[in-house]
CSV table of C-alpha atoms in Angstrom, one decimal:
chain,number,residue,atom,x,y,z
V,248,MET,CA,-0.1,26.1,-45.9
V,249,HIS,CA,0.0,24.5,-42.5
V,250,ILE,CA,-3.4,23.6,-41.1
V,251,PRO,CA,-3.4,23.0,-37.3
V,252,ALA,CA,-5.1,19.9,-36.0
V,253,TYR,CA,-7.6,21.9,-34.0
V,254,ALA,CA,-9.0,23.4,-37.3
V,255,HIS,CA,-9.6,20.1,-39.1
V,256,ALA,CA,-13.2,19.6,-37.9
V,257,THR,CA,-14.1,23.2,-38.7
V,258,ILE,CA,-12.8,22.9,-42.2
V,259,ARG,CA,-14.5,19.5,-42.8
V,260,ALA,CA,-17.8,21.0,-41.7
V,261,ALA,CA,-17.4,23.8,-44.3
V,262,VAL,CA,-16.6,21.4,-47.2
V,263,PRO,CA,-19.7,20.8,-49.5
V,264,THR,CA,-21.2,17.3,-49.4
V,265,MET,CA,-21.9,17.4,-53.2
V,266,PRO,CA,-18.9,19.3,-54.8
V,267,THR,CA,-19.1,20.5,-58.4
V,268,SER,CA,-17.1,19.0,-61.2
V,269,ARG,CA,-14.9,22.2,-61.2
V,270,GLN,CA,-14.2,21.8,-57.5
V,271,VAL,CA,-13.3,18.2,-58.0
V,272,ASP,CA,-11.0,19.1,-60.9
V,273,GLY,CA,-9.2,21.7,-58.7
V,274,LEU,CA,-10.4,24.7,-60.7
V,275,ASP,CA,-12.7,26.3,-58.1
V,276,CYS,CA,-12.3,26.6,-54.3
V,277,CYS,CA,-14.6,24.1,-52.6
V,278,LEU,CA,-15.2,26.6,-49.8
V,279,CYS,CA,-16.1,29.9,-51.6
V,280,ASP,CA,-16.7,28.3,-55.1
V,281,GLU,CA,-14.5,31.0,-56.8
V,282,PRO,CA,-12.0,30.1,-59.6
V,283,PHE,CA,-8.5,29.8,-58.4
V,284,GLY,CA,-7.0,31.6,-61.4
V,285,ASP,CA,-3.6,32.8,-60.2
V,286,ARG,CA,-4.3,32.0,-56.6
V,287,VAL,CA,-2.6,29.1,-54.8
V,288,SER,CA,-4.8,26.1,-54.2
V,289,VAL,CA,-4.3,24.1,-51.0
V,290,PRO,CA,-5.1,20.4,-51.2
V,291,LEU,CA,-7.6,19.1,-48.6
V,292,GLY,CA,-7.4,15.4,-49.5
V,293,PRO,CA,-7.7,12.6,-49.8
V,294,ARG,CA,-4.4,13.0,-51.8
V,295,SER,CA,-2.3,16.0,-52.6
V,296,THR,CA,-3.1,15.7,-56.4
V,297,SER,CA,-6.7,14.8,-56.3
V,298,GLY,CA,-9.8,15.5,-54.2
V,299,LEU,CA,-10.9,18.9,-53.0
V,300,PHE,CA,-8.9,22.2,-52.8
V,301,GLY,CA,-9.4,25.4,-50.9
V,302,CYS,CA,-8.0,28.9,-51.3
V,303,ARG,CA,-5.7,30.5,-48.6
V,304,PRO,CA,-8.2,33.3,-47.7
V,305,CYS,CA,-11.0,30.7,-47.0
V,306,LEU,CA,-8.7,28.4,-45.0
V,307,SER,CA,-7.2,31.3,-43.0
V,308,ARG,CA,-10.7,32.5,-42.1
V,309,LEU,CA,-11.7,28.9,-41.0
V,310,VAL,CA,-8.5,28.4,-39.0
V,311,ALA,CA,-9.1,31.8,-37.2
V,312,ARG,CA,-12.7,30.7,-36.4
V,313,ALA,CA,-11.5,27.3,-35.1
V,314,ARG,CA,-8.8,29.1,-32.9
V,315,ARG,CA,-11.5,31.3,-31.4
V,316,LEU,CA,-13.7,28.3,-30.7
V,317,ARG,CA,-10.8,26.5,-29.1
V,318,ASP,CA,-9.7,29.4,-26.9
V,319,THR,CA,-13.3,29.9,-25.8
V,320,ARG,CA,-13.6,26.2,-25.0
V,321,LEU,CA,-10.3,26.2,-23.0
V,322,ALA,CA,-11.4,29.2,-21.0
V,323,GLN,CA,-14.7,27.5,-20.2
V,324,GLN,CA,-12.9,24.3,-19.2
V,325,ALA,CA,-10.5,26.3,-17.0
V,326,GLU,CA,-13.3,28.1,-15.3
V,327,HIS,CA,-15.2,24.8,-14.8
V,328,ALA,CA,-12.1,23.2,-13.4
V,329,ALA,CA,-11.6,26.1,-11.0
V,330,THR,CA,-15.2,25.9,-9.8
V,331,GLU,CA,-14.9,22.1,-9.4
V,332,SER,CA,-11.6,22.5,-7.5
V,333,ALA,CA,-13.1,25.1,-5.1
V,334,ALA,CA,-16.1,22.9,-4.4
V,335,TRP,CA,-13.9,19.8,-4.0
V,336,ALA,CA,-11.6,21.7,-1.5
V,337,ALA,CA,-14.6,22.6,0.6
V,338,THR,CA,-16.0,19.0,0.5
V,339,ARG,CA,-12.6,17.5,1.3
V,340,ASP,CA,-11.9,19.9,4.2
V,341,ARG,CA,-15.3,19.2,5.7
V,342,TYR,CA,-14.6,15.4,5.4
V,343,LEU,CA,-11.2,15.8,7.0
V,344,ARG,CA,-12.6,17.9,9.8
V,345,GLY,CA,-15.0,15.1,10.5
V,346,LEU,CA,-12.2,12.6,10.6
V,347,GLY,CA,-10.1,14.8,12.8
V,348,ARG,CA,-12.9,15.2,15.4
V,349,VAL,CA,-13.4,11.4,15.5
V,350,ARG,CA,-9.6,10.9,15.9
V,351,GLU,CA,-9.5,13.3,18.8
V,352,ALA,CA,-12.4,11.4,20.3
V,353,ALA,CA,-10.6,8.1,19.8
V,354,GLU,CA,-7.5,9.4,21.6
V,355,ALA,CA,-9.7,10.7,24.5
V,356,VAL,CA,-11.4,7.3,24.8
V,357,ALA,CA,-8.0,5.5,24.8
V,358,ARG,CA,-6.7,7.9,27.5
V,359,LEU,CA,-9.8,7.5,29.7
V,360,ALA,CA,-9.6,3.7,29.4
V,361,ASP,CA,-5.9,3.5,30.1
V,362,GLU,CA,-6.3,5.8,33.1
V,363,ALA,CA,-9.4,4.0,34.3
V,364,ALA,CA,-10.9,7.5,34.7
V,365,VAL,CA,-14.5,6.3,34.2
V,366,GLY,CA,-16.3,3.1,35.2
V,367,PRO,CA,-16.2,-0.1,33.0
V,368,LEU,CA,-19.8,0.3,31.9
V,369,ARG,CA,-19.3,3.9,30.9
V,370,THR,CA,-16.1,2.9,29.1
V,371,ALA,CA,-18.1,0.4,27.1
V,372,TRP,CA,-20.6,3.0,26.1
V,373,LEU,CA,-17.9,5.4,25.1
V,374,LEU,CA,-16.5,2.8,22.7
V,375,VAL,CA,-20.0,2.1,21.3
V,376,SER,CA,-20.5,5.8,20.7
V,377,LEU,CA,-17.1,6.1,19.2
V,378,GLU,CA,-17.7,3.3,16.8
V,379,SER,CA,-20.9,4.9,15.7
V,380,ALA,CA,-19.2,8.2,15.1
V,381,TYR,CA,-16.4,6.4,13.1
V,382,ALA,CA,-19.0,4.6,10.9
V,383,TRP,CA,-20.8,7.9,10.2
V,384,ALA,CA,-17.6,9.8,9.5
V,385,THR,CA,-16.1,7.2,7.1
V,386,ASP,CA,-19.3,5.8,5.5
V,387,HIS,CA,-19.2,7.9,2.3
V,388,PRO,CA,-15.7,9.3,1.6
V,389,PRO,CA,-15.9,12.0,-1.1
V,390,GLU,CA,-14.5,11.3,-4.6
V,391,PRO,CA,-12.5,14.0,-6.3
V,392,PRO,CA,-13.8,15.2,-9.7
V,393,ALA,CA,-11.8,14.4,-12.8
V,394,SER,CA,-10.3,17.9,-13.0
V,395,VAL,CA,-8.6,17.5,-9.6
V,396,ASP,CA,-5.3,15.8,-9.0
V,397,PRO,CA,-6.2,12.3,-7.8
V,398,GLU,CA,-2.9,11.9,-6.0
V,399,ASP,CA,-3.9,14.3,-3.2
V,400,PRO,CA,-2.7,12.2,-0.1
V,401,SER,CA,-4.5,14.2,2.5
V,402,ILE,CA,-7.6,12.0,2.7
V,403,LYS,CA,-5.7,8.7,2.8
V,404,ASP,CA,-3.2,10.0,5.3
V,405,ASP,CA,-6.0,11.2,7.7
V,406,GLU,CA,-7.9,8.0,7.3
V,407,PHE,CA,-4.8,6.1,8.2
V,408,ARG,CA,-4.2,8.2,11.3
V,409,LEU,CA,-7.9,7.8,12.3
V,410,THR,CA,-7.4,4.0,11.9
V,411,LEU,CA,-4.4,4.1,14.2
V,412,GLY,CA,-6.5,6.1,16.8
V,413,MET,CA,-9.4,3.7,16.5
V,414,LEU,CA,-7.1,0.7,17.0
V,415,SER,CA,-5.5,2.3,20.1
V,416,ALA,CA,-9.0,3.0,21.5
V,417,ARG,CA,-10.3,-0.5,20.9
V,418,GLU,CA,-7.2,-2.0,22.4
V,419,ALA,CA,-7.4,0.2,25.5
V,420,VAL,CA,-11.1,-0.5,26.0
V,421,ALA,CA,-10.7,-4.2,25.4
V,422,ASN,CA,-7.9,-4.4,28.0
V,423,ARG,CA,-9.9,-2.4,30.5
V,424,LEU,CA,-13.1,-4.5,30.1
V,425,ALA,CA,-11.2,-7.8,30.1
V,426,TYR,CA,-9.5,-7.2,33.3
V,427,HIS,CA,-12.6,-5.7,34.8
V,428,LEU,CA,-14.5,-9.0,34.1
V,429,ILE,CA,-11.6,-11.1,35.5
V,430,ASN,CA,-11.3,-9.0,38.6
V,431,GLU,CA,-15.1,-9.1,39.2
V,432,ALA,CA,-15.0,-12.9,39.0
V,433,ALA,CA,-12.0,-13.3,41.3
V,434,PRO,CA,-12.7,-14.4,44.9
V,435,VAL,CA,-12.2,-12.0,47.8
V,436,GLU,CA,-8.9,-12.8,49.6
V,437,PRO,CA,-8.7,-10.9,52.9
V,438,GLU,CA,-5.9,-13.3,54.0
V,439,MET,CA,-3.6,-11.6,51.4
V,440,CYS,CA,-4.1,-8.1,52.8
V,441,ALA,CA,-1.2,-8.4,55.3
V,442,GLU,CA,1.2,-9.5,52.5
V,443,PHE,CA,0.0,-6.6,50.2
V,444,ALA,CA,0.0,-4.1,53.1
V,445,CYS,CA,-3.5,-3.1,52.4
V,446,PRO,CA,-5.3,-0.2,54.2
V,447,GLN,CA,-7.6,-1.0,57.1
V,448,ASP,CA,-10.8,-0.6,55.0
V,449,CYS,CA,-9.7,-3.0,52.2
V,450,SER,CA,-12.5,-5.3,51.1
V,451,GLY,CA,-10.1,-8.2,50.4
V,452,ARG,CA,-10.4,-7.8,46.7
V,453,HIS,CA,-7.0,-7.3,44.9
V,454,ASP,CA,-7.5,-6.4,41.3
V,455,SER,CA,-5.0,-7.5,38.6
V,456,GLU,CA,-3.6,-5.1,36.0
V,457,HIS,CA,-1.4,-7.6,34.1
V,458,ILE,CA,-1.5,-11.3,33.9
V,459,ASP,CA,1.2,-13.4,32.1
V,460,CYS,CA,-0.3,-16.7,31.1
V,461,GLY,CA,2.9,-17.9,29.3
V,462,PRO,CA,3.3,-18.7,25.6
V,463,ASP,CA,1.1,-21.9,25.5
V,464,ALA,CA,-2.0,-21.1,27.6
V,465,ILE,CA,-4.0,-19.8,24.7
V,466,PHE,CA,-3.5,-23.0,22.7
V,467,ASP,CA,-4.6,-25.2,25.6
V,468,GLU,CA,-7.7,-23.1,26.2
V,469,LEU,CA,-8.7,-23.1,22.6
V,470,ALA,CA,-8.2,-26.8,22.5
V,471,GLY,CA,-10.8,-27.0,25.2
V,472,HIS,CA,-13.2,-25.3,22.8
V,473,GLY,CA,-12.5,-27.7,20.0
V,474,VAL,CA,-10.0,-25.5,18.2
V,475,GLU,CA,-6.7,-27.4,17.6
V,476,ILE,CA,-3.6,-25.5,16.5
V,477,GLU,CA,-0.7,-27.7,15.6
V,478,ARG,CA,2.4,-27.1,17.7
V,479,ARG,CA,5.9,-28.6,17.7
V,480,GLU,CA,8.5,-28.7,20.4
V,481,ASP,CA,10.8,-26.3,18.5
V,482,ASP,CA,8.0,-23.7,18.4
V,483,ARG,CA,8.5,-22.9,22.1
V,484,SER,CA,11.4,-20.5,21.6
V,485,GLY,CA,9.2,-17.5,22.1
V,486,PHE,CA,10.0,-16.1,18.7
V,487,THR,CA,7.5,-18.0,16.4
V,488,SER,CA,5.3,-16.3,14.0
V,489,ALA,CA,2.3,-17.1,16.3
V,490,VAL,CA,3.7,-14.6,18.8
V,491,SER,CA,5.4,-12.1,16.5
V,492,GLU,CA,2.7,-9.6,17.1
V,493,GLN,CA,2.8,-9.8,20.9
V,494,PRO,CA,1.8,-6.7,22.9
V,495,VAL,CA,4.2,-3.9,22.5
V,496,ARG,CA,5.1,-3.6,26.2
V,497,THR,CA,6.5,-7.1,26.3
V,498,ILE,CA,9.1,-6.8,23.5
V,499,ASP,CA,12.5,-7.3,25.0
V,500,GLY,CA,15.2,-5.6,22.9
V,501,GLU,CA,18.1,-7.6,24.4
V,502,GLN,CA,16.3,-10.9,23.6
V,503,LEU,CA,15.8,-9.8,20.0
V,504,VAL,CA,19.5,-8.9,19.8
V,505,ALA,CA,20.4,-12.5,21.0
V,506,VAL,CA,18.2,-14.1,18.4
V,507,LEU,CA,19.7,-12.0,15.6
V,508,THR,CA,23.2,-12.7,16.7
V,509,HIS,CA,22.5,-16.4,16.8
V,510,ALA,CA,21.1,-16.2,13.2
V,511,GLY,CA,24.4,-14.5,12.0
V,512,ILE,CA,23.0,-11.0,11.7
V,513,ASP,CA,25.1,-8.3,13.5
V,514,PRO,CA,22.6,-6.1,15.3
V,515,ASP,CA,25.1,-3.3,15.4
V,516,ASP,CA,25.5,-3.3,11.6
V,517,THR,CA,22.7,-0.7,10.8
V,518,GLU,CA,22.7,-1.4,7.0
V,519,LEU,CA,22.4,-5.2,7.5
V,520,LEU,CA,19.8,-4.7,10.3
V,521,VAL,CA,17.6,-2.4,8.2
V,522,SER,CA,17.8,-4.7,5.2
V,523,ALA,CA,16.6,-7.7,7.3
V,524,ALA,CA,13.9,-5.5,8.9
V,525,ALA,CA,12.7,-4.5,5.4
V,526,VAL,CA,12.4,-8.2,4.4
V,527,GLY,CA,10.5,-8.9,7.6
V,528,LEU,CA,8.1,-5.9,7.0
V,529,VAL,CA,7.3,-7.0,3.5
V,530,ALA,CA,6.7,-10.6,4.6
V,531,ALA,CA,4.5,-9.6,7.5
V,532,ALA,CA,2.5,-6.8,5.9
V,533,TRP,CA,2.3,-8.0,2.2
V,534,ARG,CA,3.4,-11.5,1.6
V,535,ASP,CA,1.9,-13.5,4.5
V,536,GLY,CA,-1.9,-13.6,5.1
V,537,PRO,CA,-4.6,-12.8,2.5
V,538,LEU,CA,-2.2,-12.6,-0.4
V,539,GLU,CA,-2.0,-16.4,-0.4
V,540,GLU,CA,-5.7,-16.6,-1.4
V,541,ILE,CA,-5.2,-14.0,-4.1
V,542,LEU,CA,-2.3,-15.9,-5.6
V,543,GLU,CA,-4.2,-19.1,-5.7
V,544,ALA,CA,-7.3,-17.6,-7.3
V,545,ASP,CA,-8.0,-17.5,-11.0
V,546,GLY,CA,-6.1,-14.8,-12.8
V,547,GLY,CA,-3.4,-14.6,-10.1
V,548,PRO,CA,0.2,-13.5,-10.8
V,549,ASN,CA,2.9,-16.0,-11.7
V,550,ALA,CA,6.0,-16.7,-9.5
V,551,GLY,CA,8.1,-14.2,-11.4
V,552,GLU,CA,5.6,-11.4,-10.8
V,553,VAL,CA,5.4,-12.2,-7.1
V,554,PHE,CA,9.2,-12.2,-6.7
V,555,ALA,CA,9.7,-9.0,-8.7
V,556,GLN,CA,7.0,-7.2,-6.6
V,557,SER,CA,8.5,-8.4,-3.4
V,558,VAL,CA,11.9,-7.1,-4.4
V,559,ASP,CA,10.4,-3.7,-5.3
V,560,LEU,CA,8.6,-3.5,-2.0
V,561,TYR,CA,11.7,-4.5,-0.1
V,562,ARG,CA,13.5,-1.4,-1.5
V,563,ARG,CA,10.5,0.8,-0.6
V,564,ALA,CA,10.3,-0.7,2.9
V,565,ARG,CA,14.1,-0.2,3.4
V,566,ARG,CA,13.8,3.5,2.4
V,567,ALA,CA,10.7,3.9,4.7
V,568,LEU,CA,12.5,2.4,7.7
V,569,LEU,CA,15.5,4.6,7.2
V,570,ALA,CA,13.3,7.7,6.8
V,571,ALA,CA,11.5,6.7,10.0
V,572,HIS,CA,14.7,7.0,11.9
V,573,GLU,CA,14.8,10.7,11.1
V,574,ASP,CA,11.2,11.6,10.5
V,575,GLY,CA,9.3,9.3,12.9
V,576,PRO,CA,7.1,6.3,12.3
V,577,GLU,CA,4.8,8.2,10.0
V,578,ALA,CA,7.4,7.7,7.3
V,579,LEU,CA,6.2,4.1,7.0
V,580,LEU,CA,3.1,5.5,5.3
V,581,ALA,CA,5.1,5.7,2.1
V,582,PHE,CA,5.6,1.9,2.1
V,583,GLN,CA,2.0,1.2,3.3
V,584,ALA,CA,0.5,3.3,0.5
V,585,VAL,CA,2.3,1.3,-2.3
V,586,ALA,CA,2.0,-2.1,-0.6
V,587,SER,CA,-1.8,-1.8,-0.3
V,588,ASP,CA,-2.5,-0.1,-3.7
V,589,LEU,CA,-5.0,-2.2,-5.5
V,590,ASP,CA,-4.6,-0.4,-8.9
V,591,LEU,CA,-0.8,-0.2,-9.1
V,592,PRO,CA,0.8,-2.5,-11.7
V,593,TRP,CA,3.4,-4.8,-10.2
V,594,ALA,CA,7.1,-4.4,-10.7
V,595,GLY,CA,9.3,-6.0,-13.4
V,596,GLY,CA,7.1,-5.0,-16.3
V,597,SER,CA,4.1,-6.9,-15.0
V,598,GLY,CA,0.6,-5.7,-15.9
V,599,PHE,CA,-1.0,-7.5,-12.9
V,600,THR,CA,-2.9,-5.4,-10.3
V,601,LEU,CA,-4.6,-6.7,-7.2
V,602,ARG,CA,-8.0,-5.2,-8.3
V,603,ALA,CA,-7.8,-7.1,-11.6
V,604,GLY,CA,-7.3,-10.4,-9.8
V,605,SER,CA,-9.6,-12.0,-7.4
V,606,GLY,CA,-9.6,-12.8,-3.7
V,607,PRO,CA,-10.0,-11.0,-0.4
V,608,THR,CA,-8.6,-7.6,-1.3
V,609,ASP,CA,-10.4,-5.8,1.6
V,610,GLU,CA,-8.8,-8.2,4.1
V,611,PHE,CA,-5.5,-7.8,2.3
V,612,VAL,CA,-5.5,-4.0,2.6
V,613,ARG,CA,-6.5,-4.3,6.3
V,614,ASN,CA,-3.6,-6.7,6.9
V,615,VAL,CA,-1.1,-4.3,5.4
V,616,ASP,CA,-2.5,-1.4,7.4
V,617,ASN,CA,-2.5,-3.3,10.6
V,618,ARG,CA,1.0,-4.7,10.3
V,619,VAL,CA,2.5,-1.3,9.4
V,620,TRP,CA,0.5,0.3,12.2
V,621,TYR,CA,2.0,-2.3,14.6
V,622,THR,CA,5.5,-1.5,13.6
V,623,SER,CA,4.9,2.2,13.9
V,624,LYS,CA,3.4,1.7,17.3
V,625,VAL,CA,6.5,-0.3,18.5
V,626,MET,CA,8.8,2.5,17.2
V,627,ARG,CA,6.6,5.2,18.8
V,628,GLU,CA,6.5,3.5,22.2
V,629,GLN,CA,9.9,1.7,22.4
V,630,GLY,CA,12.0,3.5,19.9
V,631,TRP,CA,13.1,3.1,16.3
V,632,ARG,CA,15.8,0.5,17.1
V,633,VAL,CA,13.4,-1.9,18.9
V,634,GLY,CA,10.9,-1.6,16.0
V,635,VAL,CA,13.7,-2.5,13.5
V,636,LEU,CA,15.0,-5.3,15.6
V,637,HIS,CA,11.5,-6.8,15.9
V,638,ARG,CA,11.0,-6.8,12.1
V,639,ALA,CA,14.5,-8.1,11.5
V,640,VAL,CA,13.8,-11.1,13.8
V,641,SER,CA,10.6,-11.8,11.9
V,642,ALA,CA,12.7,-12.0,8.7
V,643,VAL,CA,15.0,-14.6,10.3
V,644,PHE,CA,12.0,-16.9,10.7
V,645,VAL,CA,10.7,-16.2,7.2
V,646,ASP,CA,13.8,-16.9,5.1
V,647,HIS,CA,17.4,-16.3,6.0
V,648,SER,CA,18.3,-16.5,2.2
V,649,HIS,CA,15.7,-14.1,0.8
V,650,PHE,CA,16.8,-11.1,-1.3
V,651,GLY,CA,18.1,-8.5,1.1
V,652,MET,CA,19.3,-11.1,3.6
V,653,PRO,CA,22.9,-12.3,4.2
V,654,GLY,CA,22.3,-15.6,2.5
V,655,TRP,CA,21.1,-14.2,-0.8
V,656,PRO,CA,24.6,-14.0,-2.5
V,657,ALA,CA,25.0,-17.8,-1.9
V,658,VAL,CA,21.6,-18.4,-3.5
V,659,VAL,CA,22.7,-16.4,-6.6
V,660,THR,CA,26.0,-18.3,-6.8
V,661,SER,CA,24.1,-21.7,-6.8
V,662,ALA,CA,21.6,-20.4,-9.3
V,663,MET,CA,24.3,-19.2,-11.7
V,664,ALA,CA,25.9,-22.6,-11.6
V,665,ARG,CA,22.7,-24.3,-12.4
V,666,LEU,CA,21.8,-21.8,-15.1
V,667,ALA,CA,25.1,-22.3,-16.9
V,668,GLY,CA,24.4,-26.0,-17.4
V,669,LEU,CA,20.8,-25.5,-18.8
V,670,ASP,CA,19.6,-25.3,-22.3
V,671,ARG,CA,18.5,-21.7,-22.6
V,672,SER,CA,17.1,-21.9,-26.2
V,673,ASP,CA,13.6,-21.1,-25.0
V,674,ALA,CA,14.7,-18.6,-22.3
V,675,PRO,CA,13.8,-14.9,-22.5
V,676,ALA,CA,16.5,-12.7,-24.1
V,677,ALA,CA,17.3,-11.2,-20.7
V,678,LEU,CA,19.0,-14.4,-19.7
V,679,ASP,CA,21.5,-14.5,-22.6
V,680,ASP,CA,24.3,-12.6,-20.9
V,681,LEU,CA,25.2,-14.6,-17.8
V,682,PRO,CA,27.4,-12.0,-16.1
V,683,ALA,CA,24.6,-9.4,-16.6
V,684,VAL,CA,22.1,-11.9,-15.1
V,685,GLU,CA,24.3,-12.5,-12.1
V,686,SER,CA,24.8,-8.8,-11.5
V,687,ALA,CA,21.0,-8.2,-11.8
V,688,LEU,CA,20.2,-11.0,-9.4
V,689,LEU,CA,22.6,-9.6,-6.8
V,690,GLU,CA,21.5,-6.0,-7.1
V,691,ALA,CA,17.9,-5.8,-8.4
V,692,PRO,CA,16.4,-9.1,-9.7
V,693,ASP,CA,13.2,-7.3,-10.9
V,694,ARG,CA,15.5,-5.6,-13.5
V,695,LEU,CA,15.5,-8.9,-15.4
V,696,GLY,CA,11.7,-8.7,-15.9
V,697,VAL,CA,8.9,-11.0,-14.8
V,698,ALA,CA,9.2,-13.4,-17.8
V,699,ALA,CA,12.9,-14.1,-17.0
V,700,LEU,CA,12.3,-14.5,-13.3
V,701,ASP,CA,9.4,-16.9,-13.9
V,702,TRP,CA,11.5,-19.0,-16.2
V,703,LEU,CA,14.3,-19.2,-13.6
V,704,ILE,CA,11.8,-20.1,-10.8
V,705,ARG,CA,9.8,-22.7,-12.8
V,706,ARG,CA,13.1,-24.5,-13.7
V,707,ASP,CA,14.3,-24.5,-10.1
V,708,VAL,CA,17.2,-22.3,-11.0
V,709,LEU,CA,16.2,-20.0,-8.2
V,710,ASP,CA,15.1,-21.9,-5.1
V,711,LEU,CA,12.7,-19.5,-3.5
V,712,ASP,CA,9.9,-19.9,-0.9
V,713,LEU,CA,7.2,-17.8,-2.6
């Protein structure tokens, strides 16, 4: 007789704690204490030939009782889940409505600041009020109950959109107030009125709306305040990492094309261009910045884990950039969500998560969000191609031979030559088949696993700048 698992506890509860000798000898049913006679006895353990035995009618009755209890429990759980889901939906929608109102307010503040529709002081108060509303709206985001799908993206998506709106408002207000202060401090120049063809009632004050200080003024001014930032002569090309996040309106697509052409990347080869842009996006948003401190902290990942994760994120960034061409910059959210996930185990079979490590994880997430936001803003304001060109140029200055870049096949060729001459007796099994290793390195290095990649990197078989 088959006894389903859900009935085991019910049957165990019915078994006597002090069985009789006849029950132990298998003569009487331990449940109803009636002799078996010609009836079939069903062993209840601990072995099939010894222990306690029950008759079929008793066991059938207990299984039926357990089934009723199970069905009742499942119905109660389903009802509880439905109640929780309805309550969660109301809570979530209320929170999203709050985010939506603040986002609309942020867009309005940005518009008023850009258009100079209100005075500078009023603009400042608008920003202060907006920041207060933002803090109240996002202070205590609701947590879904256990019975609700935790993968619901609506809250994270709306929070990301609100972040974009707040950044735009802050940027617009900062720009408005900075130029207001500069213009207020500027001297009156009535002698320039003739050149500017001013109206008769001009006060002689000529406000500036845009000032180009050149690439080095900020370093000289900071040096005057005791902040020294090292510079070299070859940093003056205009495409260093220090100015890679320049204001969107100053990005010159033709200049980006010239830089990529000089670096050997055909800007008209869309596949190659998007691959380079994916490398640049991963470097800017994920690899550079706060991740450095996380890697150096106790419990950080090894070199193989870092490389495997960067390869996985490169593929995700590439898919997101291609999707952004058709679906708009919001498609970059797919990359951002994975790159900033603190609980997602890293690629290549790694068990490392950012939350399990140590370091500035809050700053890390903000850096990812800000860099993805910046790329989406470039695409939104200047087009998909300029956004991709910009990120591809940043990849050129990171590493021309990184996985996904034109120089990667040459790196693999050199690595295989070095690997063939090494003693691999202590190497992971994934490195036994050299042709398979070469194929994996060319197509998907994380396929080798983090142990194999770490072995290759620690022995300088793979010469990587991690």
